[in-house]
Tab-separated table of C-alpha atoms and ligand atoms in Angstrom:
chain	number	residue	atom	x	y	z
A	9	UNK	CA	-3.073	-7.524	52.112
A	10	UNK	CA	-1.145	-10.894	52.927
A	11	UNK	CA	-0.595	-11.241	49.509
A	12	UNK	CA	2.184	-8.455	49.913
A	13	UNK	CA	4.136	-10.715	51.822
A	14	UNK	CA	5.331	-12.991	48.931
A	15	UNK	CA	6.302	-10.487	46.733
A	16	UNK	CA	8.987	-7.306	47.020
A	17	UNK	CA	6.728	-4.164	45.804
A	18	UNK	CA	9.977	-2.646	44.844
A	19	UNK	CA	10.767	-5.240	42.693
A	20	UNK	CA	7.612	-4.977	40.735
A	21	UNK	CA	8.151	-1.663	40.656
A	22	UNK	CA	11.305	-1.931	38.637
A	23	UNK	CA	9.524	-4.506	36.406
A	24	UNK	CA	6.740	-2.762	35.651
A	25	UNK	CA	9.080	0.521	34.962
A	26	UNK	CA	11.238	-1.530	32.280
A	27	UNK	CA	8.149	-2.681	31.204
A	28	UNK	CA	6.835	0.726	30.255
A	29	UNK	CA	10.797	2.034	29.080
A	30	UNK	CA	10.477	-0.464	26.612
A	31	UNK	CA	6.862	0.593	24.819
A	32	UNK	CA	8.235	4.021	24.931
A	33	UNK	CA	12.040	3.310	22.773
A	34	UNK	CA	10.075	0.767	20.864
A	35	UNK	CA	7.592	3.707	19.575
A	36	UNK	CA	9.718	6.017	18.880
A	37	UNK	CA	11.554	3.326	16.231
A	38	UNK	CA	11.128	3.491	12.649
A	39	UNK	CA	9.514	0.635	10.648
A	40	UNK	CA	10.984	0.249	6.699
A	41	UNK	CA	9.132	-1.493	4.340
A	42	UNK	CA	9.857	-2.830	0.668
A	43	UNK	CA	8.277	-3.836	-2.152
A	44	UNK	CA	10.370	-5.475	-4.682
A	45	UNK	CA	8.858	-7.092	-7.759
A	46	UNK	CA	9.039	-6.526	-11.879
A	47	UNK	CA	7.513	-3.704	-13.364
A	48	UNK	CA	3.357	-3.911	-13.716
A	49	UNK	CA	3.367	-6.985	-10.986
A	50	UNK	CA	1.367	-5.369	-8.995
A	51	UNK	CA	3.586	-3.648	-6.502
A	52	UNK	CA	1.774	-0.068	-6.073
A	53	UNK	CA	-1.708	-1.894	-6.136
A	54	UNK	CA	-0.472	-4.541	-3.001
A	55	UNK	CA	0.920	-1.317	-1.142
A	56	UNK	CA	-2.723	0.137	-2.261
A	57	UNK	CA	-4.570	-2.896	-0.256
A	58	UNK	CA	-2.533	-3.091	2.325
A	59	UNK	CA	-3.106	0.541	3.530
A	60	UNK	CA	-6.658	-0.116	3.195
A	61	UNK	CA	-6.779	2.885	0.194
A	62	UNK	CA	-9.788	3.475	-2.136
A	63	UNK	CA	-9.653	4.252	-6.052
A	64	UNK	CA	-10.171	7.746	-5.163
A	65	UNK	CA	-7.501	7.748	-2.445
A	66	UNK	CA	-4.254	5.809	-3.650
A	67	UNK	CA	-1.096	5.983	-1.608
A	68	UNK	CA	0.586	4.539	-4.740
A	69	UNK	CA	0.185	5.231	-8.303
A	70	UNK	CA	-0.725	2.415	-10.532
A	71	UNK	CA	-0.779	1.638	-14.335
A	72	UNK	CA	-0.500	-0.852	-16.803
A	73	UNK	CA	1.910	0.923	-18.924
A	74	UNK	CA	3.738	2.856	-16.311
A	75	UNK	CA	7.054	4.554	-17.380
A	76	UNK	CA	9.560	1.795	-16.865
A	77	UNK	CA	11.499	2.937	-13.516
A	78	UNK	CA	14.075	0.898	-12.556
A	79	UNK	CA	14.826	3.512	-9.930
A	80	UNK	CA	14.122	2.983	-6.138
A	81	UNK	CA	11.349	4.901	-4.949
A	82	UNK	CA	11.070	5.894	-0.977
A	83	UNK	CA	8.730	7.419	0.782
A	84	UNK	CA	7.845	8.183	4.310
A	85	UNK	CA	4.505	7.463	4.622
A	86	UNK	CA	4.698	9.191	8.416
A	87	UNK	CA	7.443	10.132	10.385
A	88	UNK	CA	7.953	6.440	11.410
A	89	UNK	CA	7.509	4.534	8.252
A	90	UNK	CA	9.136	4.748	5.257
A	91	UNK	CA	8.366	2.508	2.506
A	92	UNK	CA	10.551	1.651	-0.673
A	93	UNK	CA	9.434	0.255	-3.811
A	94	UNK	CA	11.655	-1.049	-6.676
A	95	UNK	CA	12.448	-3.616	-9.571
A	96	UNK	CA	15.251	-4.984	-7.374
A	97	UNK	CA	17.805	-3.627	-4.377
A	98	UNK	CA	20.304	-3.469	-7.044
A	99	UNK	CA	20.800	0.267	-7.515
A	100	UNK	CA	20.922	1.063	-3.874
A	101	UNK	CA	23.947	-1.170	-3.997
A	102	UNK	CA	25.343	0.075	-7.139
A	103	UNK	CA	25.172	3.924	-6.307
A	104	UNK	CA	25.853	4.173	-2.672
A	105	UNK	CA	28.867	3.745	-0.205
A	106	UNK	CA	29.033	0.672	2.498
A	107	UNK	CA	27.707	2.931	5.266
A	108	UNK	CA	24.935	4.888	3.222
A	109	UNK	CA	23.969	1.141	1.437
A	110	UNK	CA	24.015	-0.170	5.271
A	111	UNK	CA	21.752	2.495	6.718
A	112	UNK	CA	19.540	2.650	3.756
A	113	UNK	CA	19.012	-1.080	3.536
A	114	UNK	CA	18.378	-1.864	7.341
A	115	UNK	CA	14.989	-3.094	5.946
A	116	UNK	CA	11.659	-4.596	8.537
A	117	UNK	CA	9.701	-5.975	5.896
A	118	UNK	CA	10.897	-6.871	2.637
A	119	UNK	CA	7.624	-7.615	0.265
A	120	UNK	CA	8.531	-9.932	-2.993
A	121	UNK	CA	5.936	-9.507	-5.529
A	122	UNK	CA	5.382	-11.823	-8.227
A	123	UNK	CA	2.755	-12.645	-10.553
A	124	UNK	CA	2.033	-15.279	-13.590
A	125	UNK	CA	4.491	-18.404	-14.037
A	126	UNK	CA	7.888	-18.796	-11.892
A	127	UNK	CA	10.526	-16.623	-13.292
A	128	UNK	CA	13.962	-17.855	-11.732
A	129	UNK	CA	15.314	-14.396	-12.330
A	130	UNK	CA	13.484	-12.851	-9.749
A	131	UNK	CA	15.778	-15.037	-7.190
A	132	UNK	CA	18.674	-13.168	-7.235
A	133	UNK	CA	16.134	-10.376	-6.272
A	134	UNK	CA	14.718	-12.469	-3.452
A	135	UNK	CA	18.129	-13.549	-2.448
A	136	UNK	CA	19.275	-9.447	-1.628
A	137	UNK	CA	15.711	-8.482	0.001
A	138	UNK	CA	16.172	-11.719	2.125
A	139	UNK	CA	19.808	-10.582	3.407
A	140	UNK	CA	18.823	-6.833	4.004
A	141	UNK	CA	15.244	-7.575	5.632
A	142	UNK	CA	14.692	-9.016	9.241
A	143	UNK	CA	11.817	-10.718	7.025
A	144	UNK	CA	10.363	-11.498	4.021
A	145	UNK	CA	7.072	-12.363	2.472
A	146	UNK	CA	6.748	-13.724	-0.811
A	147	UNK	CA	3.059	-12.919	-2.533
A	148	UNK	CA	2.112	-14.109	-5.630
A	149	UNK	CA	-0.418	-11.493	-7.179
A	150	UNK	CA	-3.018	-11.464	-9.457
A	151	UNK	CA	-4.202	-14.686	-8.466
A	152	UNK	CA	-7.655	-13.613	-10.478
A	153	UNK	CA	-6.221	-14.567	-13.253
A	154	UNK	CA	-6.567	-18.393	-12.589
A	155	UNK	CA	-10.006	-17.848	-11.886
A	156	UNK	CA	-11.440	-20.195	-14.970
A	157	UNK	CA	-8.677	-22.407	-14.268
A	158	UNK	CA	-8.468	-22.698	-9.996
A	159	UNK	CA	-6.419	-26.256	-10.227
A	160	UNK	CA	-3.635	-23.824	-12.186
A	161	UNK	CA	-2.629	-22.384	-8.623
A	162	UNK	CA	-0.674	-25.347	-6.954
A	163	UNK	CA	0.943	-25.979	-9.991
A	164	UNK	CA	2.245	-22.075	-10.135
A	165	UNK	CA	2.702	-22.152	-6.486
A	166	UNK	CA	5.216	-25.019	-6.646
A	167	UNK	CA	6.938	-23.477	-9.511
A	168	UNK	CA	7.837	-20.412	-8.127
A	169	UNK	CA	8.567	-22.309	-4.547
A	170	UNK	CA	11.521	-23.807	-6.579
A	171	UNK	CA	12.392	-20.843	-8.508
A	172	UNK	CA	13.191	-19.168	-5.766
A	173	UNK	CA	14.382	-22.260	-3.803
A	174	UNK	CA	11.892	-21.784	-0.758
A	175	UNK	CA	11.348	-24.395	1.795
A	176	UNK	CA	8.219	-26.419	2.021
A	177	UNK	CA	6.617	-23.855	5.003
A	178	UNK	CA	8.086	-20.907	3.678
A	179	UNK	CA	4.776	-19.725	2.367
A	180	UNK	CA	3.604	-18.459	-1.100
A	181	UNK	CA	0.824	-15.888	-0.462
A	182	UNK	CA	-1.909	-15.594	-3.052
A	183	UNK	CA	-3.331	-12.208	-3.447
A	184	UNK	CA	-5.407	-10.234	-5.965
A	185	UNK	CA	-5.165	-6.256	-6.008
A	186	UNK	CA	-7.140	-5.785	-9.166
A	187	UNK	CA	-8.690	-2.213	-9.563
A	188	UNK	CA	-6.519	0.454	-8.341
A	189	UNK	CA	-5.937	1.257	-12.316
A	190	UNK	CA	-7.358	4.930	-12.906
A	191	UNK	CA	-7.670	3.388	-16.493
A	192	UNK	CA	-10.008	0.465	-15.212
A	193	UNK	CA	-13.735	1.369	-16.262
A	194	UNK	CA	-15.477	4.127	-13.642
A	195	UNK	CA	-17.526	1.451	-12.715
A	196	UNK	CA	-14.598	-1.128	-11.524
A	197	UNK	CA	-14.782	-2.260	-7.806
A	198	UNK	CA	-11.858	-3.155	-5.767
A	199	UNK	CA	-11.733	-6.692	-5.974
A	200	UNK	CA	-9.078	-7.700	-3.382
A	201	UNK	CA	-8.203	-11.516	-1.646
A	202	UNK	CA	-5.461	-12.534	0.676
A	203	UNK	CA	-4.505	-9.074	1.518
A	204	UNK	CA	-5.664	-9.370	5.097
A	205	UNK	CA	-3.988	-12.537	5.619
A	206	UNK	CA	-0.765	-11.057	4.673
A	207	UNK	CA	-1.168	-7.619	6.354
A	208	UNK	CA	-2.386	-10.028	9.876
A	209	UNK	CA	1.545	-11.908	9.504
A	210	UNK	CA	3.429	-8.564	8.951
A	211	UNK	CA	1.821	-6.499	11.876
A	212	UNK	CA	2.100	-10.656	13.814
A	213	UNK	CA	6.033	-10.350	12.879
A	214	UNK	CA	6.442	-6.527	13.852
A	215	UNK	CA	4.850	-7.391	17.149
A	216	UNK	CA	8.396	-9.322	18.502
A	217	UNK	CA	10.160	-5.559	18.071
A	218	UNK	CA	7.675	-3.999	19.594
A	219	UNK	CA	6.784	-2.168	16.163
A	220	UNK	CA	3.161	-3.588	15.447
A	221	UNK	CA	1.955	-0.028	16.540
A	222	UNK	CA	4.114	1.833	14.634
A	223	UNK	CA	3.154	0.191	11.018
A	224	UNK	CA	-0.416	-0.783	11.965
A	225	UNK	CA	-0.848	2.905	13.340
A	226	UNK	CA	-0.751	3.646	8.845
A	227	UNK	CA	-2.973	0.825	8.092
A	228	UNK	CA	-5.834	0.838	10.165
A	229	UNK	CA	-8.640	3.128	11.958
A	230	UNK	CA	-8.184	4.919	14.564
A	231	UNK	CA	-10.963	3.484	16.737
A	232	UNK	CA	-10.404	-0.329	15.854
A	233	UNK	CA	-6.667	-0.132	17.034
A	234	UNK	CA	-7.707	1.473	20.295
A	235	UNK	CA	-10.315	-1.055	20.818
A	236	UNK	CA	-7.721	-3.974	20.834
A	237	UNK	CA	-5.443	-2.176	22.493
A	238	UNK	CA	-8.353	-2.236	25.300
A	239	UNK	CA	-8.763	-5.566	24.390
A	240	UNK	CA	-5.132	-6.914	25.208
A	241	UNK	CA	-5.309	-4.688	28.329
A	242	UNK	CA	-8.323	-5.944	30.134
A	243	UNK	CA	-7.609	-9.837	29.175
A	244	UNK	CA	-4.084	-8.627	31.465
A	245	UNK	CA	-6.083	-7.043	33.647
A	246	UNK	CA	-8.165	-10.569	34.028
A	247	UNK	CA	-4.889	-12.693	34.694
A	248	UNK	CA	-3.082	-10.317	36.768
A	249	UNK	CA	-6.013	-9.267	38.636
A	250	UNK	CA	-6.104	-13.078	40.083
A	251	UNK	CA	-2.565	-13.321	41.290
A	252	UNK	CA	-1.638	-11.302	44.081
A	253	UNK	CA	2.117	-10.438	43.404
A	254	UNK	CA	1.190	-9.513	40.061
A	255	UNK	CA	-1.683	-7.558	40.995
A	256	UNK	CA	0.174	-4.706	41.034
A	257	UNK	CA	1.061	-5.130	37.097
A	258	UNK	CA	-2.264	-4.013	36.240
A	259	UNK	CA	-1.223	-0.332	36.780
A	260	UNK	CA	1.644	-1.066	34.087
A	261	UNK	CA	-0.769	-2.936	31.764
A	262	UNK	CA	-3.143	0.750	32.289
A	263	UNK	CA	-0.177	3.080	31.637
A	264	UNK	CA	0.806	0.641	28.423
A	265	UNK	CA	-2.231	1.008	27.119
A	266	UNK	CA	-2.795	4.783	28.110
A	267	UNK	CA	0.744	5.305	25.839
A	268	UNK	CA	-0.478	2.791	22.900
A	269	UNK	CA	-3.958	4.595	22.852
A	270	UNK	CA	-2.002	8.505	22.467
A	271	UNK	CA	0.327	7.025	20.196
A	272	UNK	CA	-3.138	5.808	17.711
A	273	UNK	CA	-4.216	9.382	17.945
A	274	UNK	CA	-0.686	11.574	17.912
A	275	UNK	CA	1.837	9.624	16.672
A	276	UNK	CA	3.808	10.742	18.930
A	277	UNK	CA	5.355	9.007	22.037
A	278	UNK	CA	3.773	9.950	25.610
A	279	UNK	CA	6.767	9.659	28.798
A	280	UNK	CA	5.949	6.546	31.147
A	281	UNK	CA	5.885	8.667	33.594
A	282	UNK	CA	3.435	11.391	32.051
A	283	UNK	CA	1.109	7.612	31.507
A	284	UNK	CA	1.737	6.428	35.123
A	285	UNK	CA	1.123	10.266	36.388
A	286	UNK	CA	-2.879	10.015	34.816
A	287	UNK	CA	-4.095	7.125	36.598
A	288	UNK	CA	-4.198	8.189	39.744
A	289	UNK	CA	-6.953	10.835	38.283
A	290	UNK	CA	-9.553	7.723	38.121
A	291	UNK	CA	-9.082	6.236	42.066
A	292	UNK	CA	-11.608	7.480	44.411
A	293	UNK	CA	-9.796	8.188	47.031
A	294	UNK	CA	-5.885	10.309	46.821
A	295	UNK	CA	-3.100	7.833	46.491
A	296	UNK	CA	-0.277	9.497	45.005
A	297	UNK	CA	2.419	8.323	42.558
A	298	UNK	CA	3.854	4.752	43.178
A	299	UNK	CA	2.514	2.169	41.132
A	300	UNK	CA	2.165	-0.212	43.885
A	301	UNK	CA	-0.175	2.183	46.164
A	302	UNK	CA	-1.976	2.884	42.504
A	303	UNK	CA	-2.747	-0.607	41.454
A	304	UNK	CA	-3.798	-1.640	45.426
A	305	UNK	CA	-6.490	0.899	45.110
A	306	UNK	CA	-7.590	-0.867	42.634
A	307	UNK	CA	-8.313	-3.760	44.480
A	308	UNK	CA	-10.500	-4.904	47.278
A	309	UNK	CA	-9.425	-3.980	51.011
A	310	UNK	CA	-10.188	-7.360	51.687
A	311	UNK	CA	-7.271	-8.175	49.196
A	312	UNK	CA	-9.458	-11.623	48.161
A	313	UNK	CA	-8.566	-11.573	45.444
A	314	UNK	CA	-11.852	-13.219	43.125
A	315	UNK	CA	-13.810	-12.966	40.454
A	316	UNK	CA	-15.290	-9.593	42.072
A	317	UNK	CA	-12.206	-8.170	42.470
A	318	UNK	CA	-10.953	-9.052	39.264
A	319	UNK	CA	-14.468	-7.497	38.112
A	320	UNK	CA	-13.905	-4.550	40.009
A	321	UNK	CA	-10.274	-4.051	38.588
A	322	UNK	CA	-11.380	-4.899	35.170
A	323	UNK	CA	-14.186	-2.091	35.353
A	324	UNK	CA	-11.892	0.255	36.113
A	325	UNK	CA	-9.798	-0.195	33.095
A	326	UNK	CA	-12.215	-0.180	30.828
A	327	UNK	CA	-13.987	3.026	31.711
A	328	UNK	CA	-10.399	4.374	31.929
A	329	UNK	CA	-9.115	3.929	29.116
A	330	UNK	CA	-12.571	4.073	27.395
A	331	UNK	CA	-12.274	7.803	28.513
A	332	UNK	CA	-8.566	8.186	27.430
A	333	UNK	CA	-9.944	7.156	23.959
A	334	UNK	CA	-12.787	9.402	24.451
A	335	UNK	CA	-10.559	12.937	24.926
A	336	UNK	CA	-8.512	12.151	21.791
A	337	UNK	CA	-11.935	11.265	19.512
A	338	UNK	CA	-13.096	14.426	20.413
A	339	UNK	CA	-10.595	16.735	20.502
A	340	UNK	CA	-9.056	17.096	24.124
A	341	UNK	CA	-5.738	15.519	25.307
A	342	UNK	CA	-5.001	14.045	28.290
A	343	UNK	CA	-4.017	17.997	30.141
A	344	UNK	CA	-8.034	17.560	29.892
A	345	UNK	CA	-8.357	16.752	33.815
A	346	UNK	CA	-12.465	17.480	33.710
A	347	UNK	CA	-13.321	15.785	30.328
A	348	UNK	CA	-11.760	12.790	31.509
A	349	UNK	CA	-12.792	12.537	34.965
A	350	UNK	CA	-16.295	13.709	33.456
A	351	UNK	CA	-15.937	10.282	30.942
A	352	UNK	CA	-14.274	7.769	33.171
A	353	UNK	CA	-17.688	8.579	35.584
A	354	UNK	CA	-20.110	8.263	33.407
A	355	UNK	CA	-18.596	5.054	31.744
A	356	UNK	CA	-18.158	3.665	35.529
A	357	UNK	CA	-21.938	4.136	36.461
A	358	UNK	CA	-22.530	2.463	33.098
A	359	UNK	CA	-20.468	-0.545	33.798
A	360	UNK	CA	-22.039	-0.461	37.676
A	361	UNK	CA	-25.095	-0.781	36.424
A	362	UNK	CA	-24.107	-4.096	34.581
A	363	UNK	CA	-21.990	-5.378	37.276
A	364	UNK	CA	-18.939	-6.185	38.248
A	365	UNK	CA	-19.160	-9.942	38.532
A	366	UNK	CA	-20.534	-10.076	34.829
A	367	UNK	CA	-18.080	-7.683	33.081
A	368	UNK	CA	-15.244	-9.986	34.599
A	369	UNK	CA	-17.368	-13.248	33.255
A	370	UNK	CA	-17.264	-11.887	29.978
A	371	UNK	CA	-13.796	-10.824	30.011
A	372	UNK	CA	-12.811	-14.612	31.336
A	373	UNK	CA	-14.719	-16.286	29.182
A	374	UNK	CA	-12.183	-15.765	26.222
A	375	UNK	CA	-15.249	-15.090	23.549
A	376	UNK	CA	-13.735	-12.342	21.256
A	377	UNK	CA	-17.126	-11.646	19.665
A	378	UNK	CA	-18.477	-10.270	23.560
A	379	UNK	CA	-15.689	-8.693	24.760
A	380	UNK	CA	-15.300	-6.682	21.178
A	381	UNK	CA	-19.052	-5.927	21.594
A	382	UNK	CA	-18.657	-4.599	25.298
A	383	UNK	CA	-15.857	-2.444	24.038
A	384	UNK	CA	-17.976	-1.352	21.558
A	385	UNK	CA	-20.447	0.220	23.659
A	386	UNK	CA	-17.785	2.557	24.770
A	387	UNK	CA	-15.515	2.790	21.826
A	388	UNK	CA	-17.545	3.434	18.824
B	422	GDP	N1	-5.647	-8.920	-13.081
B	422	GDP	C1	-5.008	-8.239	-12.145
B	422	GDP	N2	-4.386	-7.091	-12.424
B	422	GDP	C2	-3.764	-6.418	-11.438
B	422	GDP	C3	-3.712	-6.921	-10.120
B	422	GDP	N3	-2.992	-6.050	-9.374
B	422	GDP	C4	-2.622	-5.058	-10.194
B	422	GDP	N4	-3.061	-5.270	-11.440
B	422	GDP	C5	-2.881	-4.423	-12.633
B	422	GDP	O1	-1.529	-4.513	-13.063
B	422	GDP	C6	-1.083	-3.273	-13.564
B	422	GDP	C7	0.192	-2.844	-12.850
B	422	GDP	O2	-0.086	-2.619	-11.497
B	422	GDP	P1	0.858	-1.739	-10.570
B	422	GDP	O3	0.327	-1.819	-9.211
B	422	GDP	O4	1.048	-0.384	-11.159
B	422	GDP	O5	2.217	-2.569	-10.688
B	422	GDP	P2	3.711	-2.121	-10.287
B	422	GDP	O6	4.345	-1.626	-11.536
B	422	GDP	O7	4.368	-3.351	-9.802
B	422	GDP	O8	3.606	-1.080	-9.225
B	422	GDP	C8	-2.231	-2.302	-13.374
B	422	GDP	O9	-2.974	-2.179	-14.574
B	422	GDP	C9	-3.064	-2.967	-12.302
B	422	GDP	O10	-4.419	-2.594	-12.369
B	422	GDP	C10	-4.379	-8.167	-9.842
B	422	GDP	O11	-4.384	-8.692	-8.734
B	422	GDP	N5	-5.001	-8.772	-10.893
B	423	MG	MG1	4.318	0.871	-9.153
């Protein structure tokens, strides 16, 4: 392959390596949200829609006349994310030492709720969330109850803007998180807005750490994580599949997604190496260990690099990690040598039979709504 010429294999090596160190410190982090806001705002009911809960199936309890706690609650929701909800920080700071205030309030995403007309005492609130949180978002519930009176909502918007002395494009989300209330009549449905909007930005902010994953791993099924996890990898797999040098990241874009995918299923963080070590499982022919001889398997012995061998690398990926997804939906793990050997085969002759050439056209195209319905027919 001339193409090896321009690039030192050892160097990618290293890359790719760091590369993969990285995902596995970043998942093993912890992600700390809070939710502070007045009593009856709305607090438990956001946390409610955020985690995509039912009625039946509340992560947080909600009532109109709760029992006034001015405490801090925490929680761990899972071993990696704890969430706090609260009137105000003020108690942590009150009650604890420097250190134990310091370790307690090392804060991801601090959550301001708010509701009705601006209230300029909920600033000094703002002000402490904003210094103990790497960000915050400020979300102005129970927008439902402008709903006879829509033009209300600029008006209120602006007001609390100033209250809390925001800057024109620090933004004001609207949501509604009505019907979480076991007191609501049996017949109530959820009627949520702008909770998807604001649950998009936090996992969008978490993704610069690294801790997207982590928090999104709580919010979201199973199935639809892995399928954009698949969906990230094979649009790398389409770039790097067309340079030659950086061919040989497609074996670290595999072994990324191979450790996303068992951390969606386990929660628990899979060794670089035990990633790297499963993809030589799915070559045809025995190539041992190094990423370099992994990912040039991969490739065309031609090492023309086209829209064929892109299509050829992209196939691969897909049915690969289509069967890593496959094990954990049904019970194996990836010690299951047969099962997924058994998968990655069948999913290969599937993707044969449509061809090379047009799997990598629809992965280069760019449109979402095919690619998600290719990885569909593998990833149900
Ligand atoms: N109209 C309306 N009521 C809501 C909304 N979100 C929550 N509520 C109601 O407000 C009350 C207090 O909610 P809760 O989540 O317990 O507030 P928290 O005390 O801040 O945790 C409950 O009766 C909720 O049903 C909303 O968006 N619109
Ligand atoms: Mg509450």
């Amino acid at each position: 392959m001339n193409a090896n010429i321009s690039f030192n294999s050892d160097d990618v090596e290293a890359e790719t390596q760091k590369k993969l160190e990285d995902i596995e410190q970043n998942l093993a982090k912890k992600v700390t949200v809070a939710v502070v806001g007045n009593v009856s705002a709305g607090k438990s009911s956001l946390l409610n829609a955020l985690f995509h809960k039912t009625r039946k199936e509340v992560l947080a309890s909600v009532g109109a006349i709760s029992g006034v706690t001015t405490k801090v609650k925490r929680f761990a929701l899972s071993k990696n994310v704890e969430i706090m909800d609260s009137p105000g920080l003020g108690d942590i700071l009150d009650e604890n030492s420097a250190e134990t205030r310091q370790a307690m309030l090392d804060i991801d995403i601090g959550i301001l709720v708010v509701s009705g007309s601006a209230d300029t005492a909920q600033k000094q609130h703002f002000d402490l969330l904003k210094e103990h949180s790497k960000q915050v978002f400020v979300v102005l519930n129970k927008i439902d109850i402008y709903d006879r009176q829509k033009s209300s909502i600029p008006k209120v918007v602006a007001q609390w803007q100033e209250a809390l002395g925001l800057t024109e494009n620090e933004e004001i989300f609207q949501t509604c998180t009505f019907g979480y209330d076991p007191d609501s009549d049996e017949d109530t449905e959820l009627d949520i807005r702008g909770v998807d909007g604001l649950r998009e930005k936090i996992l969008d902010f978490l993704k610069q750490y690294g801790k997207d994953l982590i928090l999104a791993r709580e919010m979201e099924h199973k199935s639809v994580l892995a399928r954009r996890i698949i969906y990230g990898a094979l649009a790398a797999v389409g770039v790097e599949a067309f340079i030659p040098g950086s061919a040989l990241y497609i074996t670290g874009t595999q072994a990324a997604a191979i450790m996303s995918i068992h951390y969606v299923y386990t929660g628990e963080v899979l060794s670089k190496k035990s990633a790297v070590a499963i993809i030589p499982l799915f070559a045809s022919q025995s190539i041992g260990s190094s990423i370099f001889l992994i990912a040039k398997s991969f490739l065309p012995p031609t090492g023309i690099l086209d829209v064929a061998a892109a299509g050829v690398a992209i196939v691969v990926t897909l049915a690969m990690l289509s069967a890593v997804n496959w094990v954990y939906e049904n019970g194996y793990n990836l010690d299951d040598k047969s099962e997924l050997k058994e998968q990655f085969n069948k999913f290969k002759k599937l993707l044969d039979h449509i061809g090379a050439k047009e799997i990598a056209r629809i992965i280069l195209s760019r449109d979402a709504t095919a690619i998600m319905d290719l990885i569909k027919k593998f990833v149900k």
